[in-house]
Short mmCIF file of C-alpha atoms in Angstrom, two decimals:
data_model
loop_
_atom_site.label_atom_id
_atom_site.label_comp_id
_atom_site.label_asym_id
_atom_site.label_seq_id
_atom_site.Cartn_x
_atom_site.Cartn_y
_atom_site.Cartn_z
CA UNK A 63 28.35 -76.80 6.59
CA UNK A 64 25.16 -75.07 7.25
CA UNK A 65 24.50 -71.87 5.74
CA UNK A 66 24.94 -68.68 7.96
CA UNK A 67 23.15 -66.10 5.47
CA UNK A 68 20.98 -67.52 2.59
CA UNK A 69 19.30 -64.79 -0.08
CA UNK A 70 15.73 -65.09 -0.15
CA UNK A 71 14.92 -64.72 -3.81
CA UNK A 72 11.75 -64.04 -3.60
CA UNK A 73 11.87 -61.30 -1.63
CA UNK A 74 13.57 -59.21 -4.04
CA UNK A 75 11.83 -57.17 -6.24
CA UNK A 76 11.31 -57.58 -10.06
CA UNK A 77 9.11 -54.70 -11.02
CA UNK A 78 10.06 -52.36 -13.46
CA UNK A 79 10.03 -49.88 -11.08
CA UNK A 80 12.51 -51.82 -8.84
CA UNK A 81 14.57 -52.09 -11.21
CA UNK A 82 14.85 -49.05 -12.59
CA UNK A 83 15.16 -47.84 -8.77
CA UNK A 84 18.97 -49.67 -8.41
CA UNK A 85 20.21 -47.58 -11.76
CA UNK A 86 18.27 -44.19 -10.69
CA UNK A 87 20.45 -41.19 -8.62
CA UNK A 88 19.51 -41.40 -5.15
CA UNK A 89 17.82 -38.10 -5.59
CA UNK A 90 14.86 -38.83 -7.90
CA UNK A 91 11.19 -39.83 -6.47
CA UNK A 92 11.65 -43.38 -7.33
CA UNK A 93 13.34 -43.93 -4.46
CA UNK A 94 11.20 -42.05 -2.25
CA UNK A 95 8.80 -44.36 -0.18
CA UNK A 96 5.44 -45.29 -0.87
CA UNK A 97 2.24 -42.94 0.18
CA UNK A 98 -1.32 -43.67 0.98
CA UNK A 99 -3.11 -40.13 -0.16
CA UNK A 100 -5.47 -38.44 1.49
CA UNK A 101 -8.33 -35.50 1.21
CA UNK A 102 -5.57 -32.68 0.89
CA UNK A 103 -1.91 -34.83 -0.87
CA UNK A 104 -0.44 -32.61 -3.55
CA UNK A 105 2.33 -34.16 -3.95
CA UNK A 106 2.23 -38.13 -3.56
CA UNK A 107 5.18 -40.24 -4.59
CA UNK A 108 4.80 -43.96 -5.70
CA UNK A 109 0.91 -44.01 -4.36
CA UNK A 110 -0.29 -47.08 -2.55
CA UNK A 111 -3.76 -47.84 -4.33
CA UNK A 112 -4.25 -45.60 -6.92
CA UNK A 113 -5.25 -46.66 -10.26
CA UNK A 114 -6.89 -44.52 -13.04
CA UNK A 115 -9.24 -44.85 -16.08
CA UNK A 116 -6.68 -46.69 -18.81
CA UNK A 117 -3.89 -47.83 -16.67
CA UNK A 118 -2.53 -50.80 -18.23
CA UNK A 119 -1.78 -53.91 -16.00
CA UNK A 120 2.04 -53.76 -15.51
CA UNK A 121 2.02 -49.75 -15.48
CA UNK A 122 2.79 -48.34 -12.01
CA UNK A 123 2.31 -44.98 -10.76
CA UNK A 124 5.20 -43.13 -10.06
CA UNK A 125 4.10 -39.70 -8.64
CA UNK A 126 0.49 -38.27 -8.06
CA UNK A 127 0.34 -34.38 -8.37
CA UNK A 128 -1.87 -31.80 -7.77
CA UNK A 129 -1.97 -27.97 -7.80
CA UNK A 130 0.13 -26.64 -4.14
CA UNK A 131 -2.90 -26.27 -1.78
CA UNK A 132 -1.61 -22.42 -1.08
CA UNK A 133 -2.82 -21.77 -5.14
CA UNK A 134 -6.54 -22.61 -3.17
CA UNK A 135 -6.20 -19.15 -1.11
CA UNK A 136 -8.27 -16.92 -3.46
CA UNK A 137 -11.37 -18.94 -3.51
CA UNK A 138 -11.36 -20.06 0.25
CA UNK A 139 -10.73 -16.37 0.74
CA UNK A 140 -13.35 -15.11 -0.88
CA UNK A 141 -15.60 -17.92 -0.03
CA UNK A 142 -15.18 -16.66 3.73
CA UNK A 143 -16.08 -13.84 2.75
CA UNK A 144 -19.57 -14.07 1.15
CA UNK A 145 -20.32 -16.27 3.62
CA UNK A 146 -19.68 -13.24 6.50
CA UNK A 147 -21.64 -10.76 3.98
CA UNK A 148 -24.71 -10.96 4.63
CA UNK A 149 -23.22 -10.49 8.64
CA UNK A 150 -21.26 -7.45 7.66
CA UNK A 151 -24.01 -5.91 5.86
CA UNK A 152 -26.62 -6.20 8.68
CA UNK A 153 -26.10 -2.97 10.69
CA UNK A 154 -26.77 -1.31 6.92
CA UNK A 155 -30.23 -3.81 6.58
CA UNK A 156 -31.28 -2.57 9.87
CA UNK A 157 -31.07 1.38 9.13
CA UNK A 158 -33.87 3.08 8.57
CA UNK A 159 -34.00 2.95 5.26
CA UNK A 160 -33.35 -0.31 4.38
CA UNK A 161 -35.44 -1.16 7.30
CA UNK A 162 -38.73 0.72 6.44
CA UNK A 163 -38.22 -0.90 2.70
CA UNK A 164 -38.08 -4.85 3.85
CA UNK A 165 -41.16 -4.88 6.39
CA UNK A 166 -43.18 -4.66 3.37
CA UNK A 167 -40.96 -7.79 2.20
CA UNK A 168 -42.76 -10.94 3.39
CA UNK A 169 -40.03 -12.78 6.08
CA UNK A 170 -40.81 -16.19 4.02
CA UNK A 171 -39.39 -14.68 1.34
CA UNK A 172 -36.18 -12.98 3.31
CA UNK A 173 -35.89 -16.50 4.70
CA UNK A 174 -35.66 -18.23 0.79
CA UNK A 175 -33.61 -15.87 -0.72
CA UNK A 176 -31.37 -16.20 2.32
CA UNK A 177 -30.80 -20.37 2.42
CA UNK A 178 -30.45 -19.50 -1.27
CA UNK A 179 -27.84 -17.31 -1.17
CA UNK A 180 -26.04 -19.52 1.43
CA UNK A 181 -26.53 -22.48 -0.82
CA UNK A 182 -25.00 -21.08 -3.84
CA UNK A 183 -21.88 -19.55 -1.74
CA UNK A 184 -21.48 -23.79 -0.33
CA UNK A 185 -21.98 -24.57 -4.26
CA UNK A 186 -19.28 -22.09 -5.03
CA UNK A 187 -16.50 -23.55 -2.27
CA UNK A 188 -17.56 -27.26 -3.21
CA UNK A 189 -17.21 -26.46 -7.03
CA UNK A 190 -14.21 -24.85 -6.63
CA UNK A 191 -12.85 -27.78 -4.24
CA UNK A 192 -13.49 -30.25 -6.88
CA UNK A 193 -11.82 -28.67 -9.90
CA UNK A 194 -8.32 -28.64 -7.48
CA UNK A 195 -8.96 -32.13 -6.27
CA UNK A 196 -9.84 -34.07 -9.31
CA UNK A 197 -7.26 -31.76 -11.78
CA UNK A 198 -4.35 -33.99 -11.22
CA UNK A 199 -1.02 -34.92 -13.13
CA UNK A 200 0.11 -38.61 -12.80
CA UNK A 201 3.73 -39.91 -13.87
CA UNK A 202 4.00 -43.55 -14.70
CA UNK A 203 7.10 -45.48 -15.58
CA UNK A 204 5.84 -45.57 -19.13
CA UNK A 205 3.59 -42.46 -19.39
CA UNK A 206 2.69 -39.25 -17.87
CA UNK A 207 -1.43 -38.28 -17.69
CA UNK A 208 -2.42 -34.86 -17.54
CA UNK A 209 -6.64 -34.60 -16.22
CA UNK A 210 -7.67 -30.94 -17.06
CA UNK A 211 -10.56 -29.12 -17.02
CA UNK A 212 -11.75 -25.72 -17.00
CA UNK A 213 -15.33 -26.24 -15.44
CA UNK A 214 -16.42 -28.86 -13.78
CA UNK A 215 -18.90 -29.42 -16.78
CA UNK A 216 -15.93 -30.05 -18.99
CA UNK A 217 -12.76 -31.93 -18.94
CA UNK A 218 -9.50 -33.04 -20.63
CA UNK A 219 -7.04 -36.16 -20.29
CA UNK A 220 -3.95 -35.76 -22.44
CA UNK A 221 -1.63 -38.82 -22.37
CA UNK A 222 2.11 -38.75 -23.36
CA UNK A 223 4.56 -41.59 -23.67
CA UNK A 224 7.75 -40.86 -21.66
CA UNK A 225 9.69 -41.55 -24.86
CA UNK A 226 7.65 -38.89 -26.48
CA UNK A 227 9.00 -36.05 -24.47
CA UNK A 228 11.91 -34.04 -25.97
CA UNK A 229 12.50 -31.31 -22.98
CA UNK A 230 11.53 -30.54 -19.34
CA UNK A 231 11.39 -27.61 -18.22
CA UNK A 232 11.26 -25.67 -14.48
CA UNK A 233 9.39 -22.46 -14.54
CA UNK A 234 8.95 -20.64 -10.71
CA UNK A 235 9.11 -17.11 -9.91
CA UNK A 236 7.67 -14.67 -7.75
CA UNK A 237 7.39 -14.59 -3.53
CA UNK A 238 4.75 -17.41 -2.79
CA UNK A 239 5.83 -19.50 -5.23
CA UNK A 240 9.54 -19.54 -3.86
CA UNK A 241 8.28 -19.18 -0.43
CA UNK A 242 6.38 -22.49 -0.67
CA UNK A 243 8.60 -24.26 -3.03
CA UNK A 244 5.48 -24.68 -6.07
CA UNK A 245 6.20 -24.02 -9.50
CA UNK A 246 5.21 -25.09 -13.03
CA UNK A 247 6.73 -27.95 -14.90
CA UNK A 248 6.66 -27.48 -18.82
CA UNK A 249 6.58 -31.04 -20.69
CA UNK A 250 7.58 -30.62 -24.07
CA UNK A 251 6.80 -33.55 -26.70
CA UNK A 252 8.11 -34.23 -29.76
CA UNK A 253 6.69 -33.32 -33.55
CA UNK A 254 2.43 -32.26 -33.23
CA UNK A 255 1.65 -34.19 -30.03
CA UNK A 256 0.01 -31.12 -27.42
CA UNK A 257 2.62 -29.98 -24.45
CA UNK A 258 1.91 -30.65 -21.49
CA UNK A 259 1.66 -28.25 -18.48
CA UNK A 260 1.65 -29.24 -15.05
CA UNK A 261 0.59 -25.72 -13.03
CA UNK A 262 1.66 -24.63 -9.41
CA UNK A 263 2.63 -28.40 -8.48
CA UNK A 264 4.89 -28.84 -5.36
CA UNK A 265 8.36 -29.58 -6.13
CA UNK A 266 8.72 -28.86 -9.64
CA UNK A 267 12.77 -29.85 -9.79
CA UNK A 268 11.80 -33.03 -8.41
CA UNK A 269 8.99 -33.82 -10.62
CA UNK A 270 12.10 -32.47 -13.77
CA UNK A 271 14.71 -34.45 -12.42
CA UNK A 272 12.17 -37.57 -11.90
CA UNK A 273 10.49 -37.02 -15.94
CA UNK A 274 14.50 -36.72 -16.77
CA UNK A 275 15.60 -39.77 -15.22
CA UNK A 276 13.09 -41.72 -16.74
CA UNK A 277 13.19 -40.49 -20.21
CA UNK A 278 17.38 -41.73 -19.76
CA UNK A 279 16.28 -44.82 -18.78
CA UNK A 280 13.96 -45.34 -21.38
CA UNK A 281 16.50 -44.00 -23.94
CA UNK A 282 18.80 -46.80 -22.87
CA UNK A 283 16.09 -49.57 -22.52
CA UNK A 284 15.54 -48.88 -26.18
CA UNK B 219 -43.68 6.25 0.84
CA UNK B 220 -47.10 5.58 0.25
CA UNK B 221 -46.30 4.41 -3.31
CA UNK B 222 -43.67 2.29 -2.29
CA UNK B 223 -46.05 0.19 0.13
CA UNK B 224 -48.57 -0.04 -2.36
CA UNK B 225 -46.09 -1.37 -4.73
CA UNK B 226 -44.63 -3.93 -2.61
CA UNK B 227 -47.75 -5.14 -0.72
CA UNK B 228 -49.23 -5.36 -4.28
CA UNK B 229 -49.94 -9.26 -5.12
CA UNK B 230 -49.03 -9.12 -8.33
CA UNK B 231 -45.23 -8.63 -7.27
CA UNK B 232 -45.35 -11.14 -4.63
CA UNK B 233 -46.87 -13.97 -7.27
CA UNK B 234 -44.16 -12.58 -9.62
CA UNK B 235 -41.69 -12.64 -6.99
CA UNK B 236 -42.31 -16.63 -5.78
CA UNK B 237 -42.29 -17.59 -9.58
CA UNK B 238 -38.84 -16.17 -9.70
CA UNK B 239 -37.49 -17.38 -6.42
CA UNK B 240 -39.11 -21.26 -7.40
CA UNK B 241 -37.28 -20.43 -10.79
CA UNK B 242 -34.23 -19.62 -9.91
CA UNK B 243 -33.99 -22.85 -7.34
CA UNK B 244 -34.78 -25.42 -9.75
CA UNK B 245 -32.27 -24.04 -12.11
CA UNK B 246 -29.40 -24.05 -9.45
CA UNK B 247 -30.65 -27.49 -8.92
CA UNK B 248 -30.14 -28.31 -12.23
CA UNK B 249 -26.82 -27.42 -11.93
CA UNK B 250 -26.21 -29.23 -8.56
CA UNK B 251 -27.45 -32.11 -10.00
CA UNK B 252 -25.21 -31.81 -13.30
CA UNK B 253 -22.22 -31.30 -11.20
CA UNK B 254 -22.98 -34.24 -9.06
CA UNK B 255 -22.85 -36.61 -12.04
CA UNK B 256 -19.78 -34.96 -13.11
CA UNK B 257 -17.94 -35.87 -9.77
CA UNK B 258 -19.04 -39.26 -10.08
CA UNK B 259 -17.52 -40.15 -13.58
CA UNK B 260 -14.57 -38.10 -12.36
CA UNK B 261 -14.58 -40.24 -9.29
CA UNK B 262 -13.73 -43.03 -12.26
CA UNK B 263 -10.93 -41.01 -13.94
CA UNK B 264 -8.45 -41.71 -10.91
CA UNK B 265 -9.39 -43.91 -8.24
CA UNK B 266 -8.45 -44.48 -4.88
CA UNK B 267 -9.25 -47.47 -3.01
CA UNK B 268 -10.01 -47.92 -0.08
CA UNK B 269 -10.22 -44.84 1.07
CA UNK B 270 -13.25 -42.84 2.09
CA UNK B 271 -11.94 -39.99 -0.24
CA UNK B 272 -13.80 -40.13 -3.10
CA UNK B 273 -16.77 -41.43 -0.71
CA UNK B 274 -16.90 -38.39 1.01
CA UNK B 275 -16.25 -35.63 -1.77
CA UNK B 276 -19.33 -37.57 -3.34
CA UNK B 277 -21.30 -37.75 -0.24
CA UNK B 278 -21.00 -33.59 0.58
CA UNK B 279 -22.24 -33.24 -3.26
CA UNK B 280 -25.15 -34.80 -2.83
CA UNK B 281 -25.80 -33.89 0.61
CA UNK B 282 -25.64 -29.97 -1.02
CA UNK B 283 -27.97 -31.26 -4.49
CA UNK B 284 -30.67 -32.51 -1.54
CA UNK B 285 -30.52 -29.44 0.14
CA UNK B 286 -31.12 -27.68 -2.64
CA UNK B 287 -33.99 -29.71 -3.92
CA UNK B 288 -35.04 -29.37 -0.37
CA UNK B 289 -35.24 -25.39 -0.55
CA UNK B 290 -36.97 -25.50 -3.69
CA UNK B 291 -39.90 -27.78 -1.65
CA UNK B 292 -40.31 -25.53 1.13
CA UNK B 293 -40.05 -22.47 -0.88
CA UNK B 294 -43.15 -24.11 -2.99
CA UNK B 295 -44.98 -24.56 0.36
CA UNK B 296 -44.08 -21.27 2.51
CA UNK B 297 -43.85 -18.83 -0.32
#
């Protein structure tokens, strides 16, 4: 008798992941489907080619995080507005006063300090575009990564092993950060190993409930 | 009045003035030029492929460090 439904075995996944996947609550970001990322992803579950620095060669990448894109306000804000400055401040340039001072300024040397000043604003928005895009959290099935840095001169990478982390914790309050559903996730680690701190990332419960359900299933693997 | 247009006109001040401009551009591209580098080891830390991401992030820093370097040259030759 032929057969009317035969299981292709090699279809079915194997993966650590995938199996982790049948045992997880539907909730968590493991079942969530895969992501390509692009110039502005915050918040990018299972990401399709991402690998980083020391990634071993079975380790997969669970979540990609970034700071919410509304904690960027202040500096494209104010980045808008030194760049209209030197607009709002021409009627003042052209009084008198200010007037009779710069003709005896050379116009070469308006001109320089001008493309200068323009420069340094772009220099400004760029640096501060870089130090959101490459300060990112990444969750793996056996670790989680935390790339920090204060400048862009100077930088951090703290590792953790999942089985190294003793509580989770949620912290969001206030209007924008309710409003937009961003928050901070607190990653505390057992005995003199540094917390971790992942700041104004998008759905901080999910990112908890995610770091919870794989510190269970690591409890039971062991 | 009078004073004032002496002082400015005065080539002392504008010799003092282009050494200080010149100055202050080669330092900022110093610092364009450190920050570029930086990207591109971060560029290293996590990386995405194929994708023009970290392509284009790289490309706008160097497009601003040749700008910069480009200021500096026609400062040296207009000022």
């Amino acid at each position: 008798m032929p057969d009317v439904f035969t299981e292709n075995n090699q279809s079915r996944k194997t993966t650590p992941v995938a199996a982790m996947k049948e045992k997880l609550h539907p909730v968590t970001l493991l079942n969530r489907p895969a992501s390509k990322p692009h110039l502005f992803s915050t918040f990018c579950p299972n990401p399709i080619g991402v690998t980083f620095e020391t990634q071993e060669p079975n380790e997969k990448i669970i979540l990609l995080l970034r700071r919410h894109f509304i904690t960027n306000l202040r500096w494209i804000v104010a980045g808008a507005f030194f760049l209209i400055l030197p607009l709002l401040l021409l009627p003042l340039i052209l009084s008198d006063d200010f007037f009779n001072l710069l003709v005896f300024i050379p116009d070469s040397y308006v001109l320089v300090v001008t493309l200068l000043y323009y420069l340094v604003v772009i220099g400004y928005i760029l640096t501060q575009f870089a130090t959101w895009f490459y300060q990112v959290g990444i969750i793996t099935h056996e670790r989680v990564i935390d790339v920090d840095f204060n400048t862009l001169l100077s930088r951090s990478i703290a590792y953790t092993e999942i089985e190294g982390i003793v509580d989770v914790e949620v912290l969001q309050g206030g209007f924008l950060q309710g409003l937009f559903n961003y928050g901070t996730v607190d990653v505390q680690t057992e005995g003199i190993e540094a917390n971790f701190e992942f700041t104004n990332i998008p759905e901080p419960t999910a990112v908890a409930d995610t770091l919870s359900d794989l510190m269970r299933e690591t409890r039971k693997r062991d | 009045m009078t004073d004032l247009t002496q002082f400015f006109s005065s080539e002392l001040l504008l010799v003092a003035g282009k050494g200080l401009l010149l100055f202050l551009i080669a330092l900022y591209a110093i610092f364009s030029l450190i920050i570029f580098v930086n990207v591109r080891r971060l560029n290293d830390v996590v990386q995405i492929e194929h994708s023009a991401i970290s392509l284009i992030v790289q490309g706008v820093f160097l497009l601003h460090l040749l700008l910069v370097v480009s200021l500096f040259l026609f400062g040296l030759a207009i000022l």
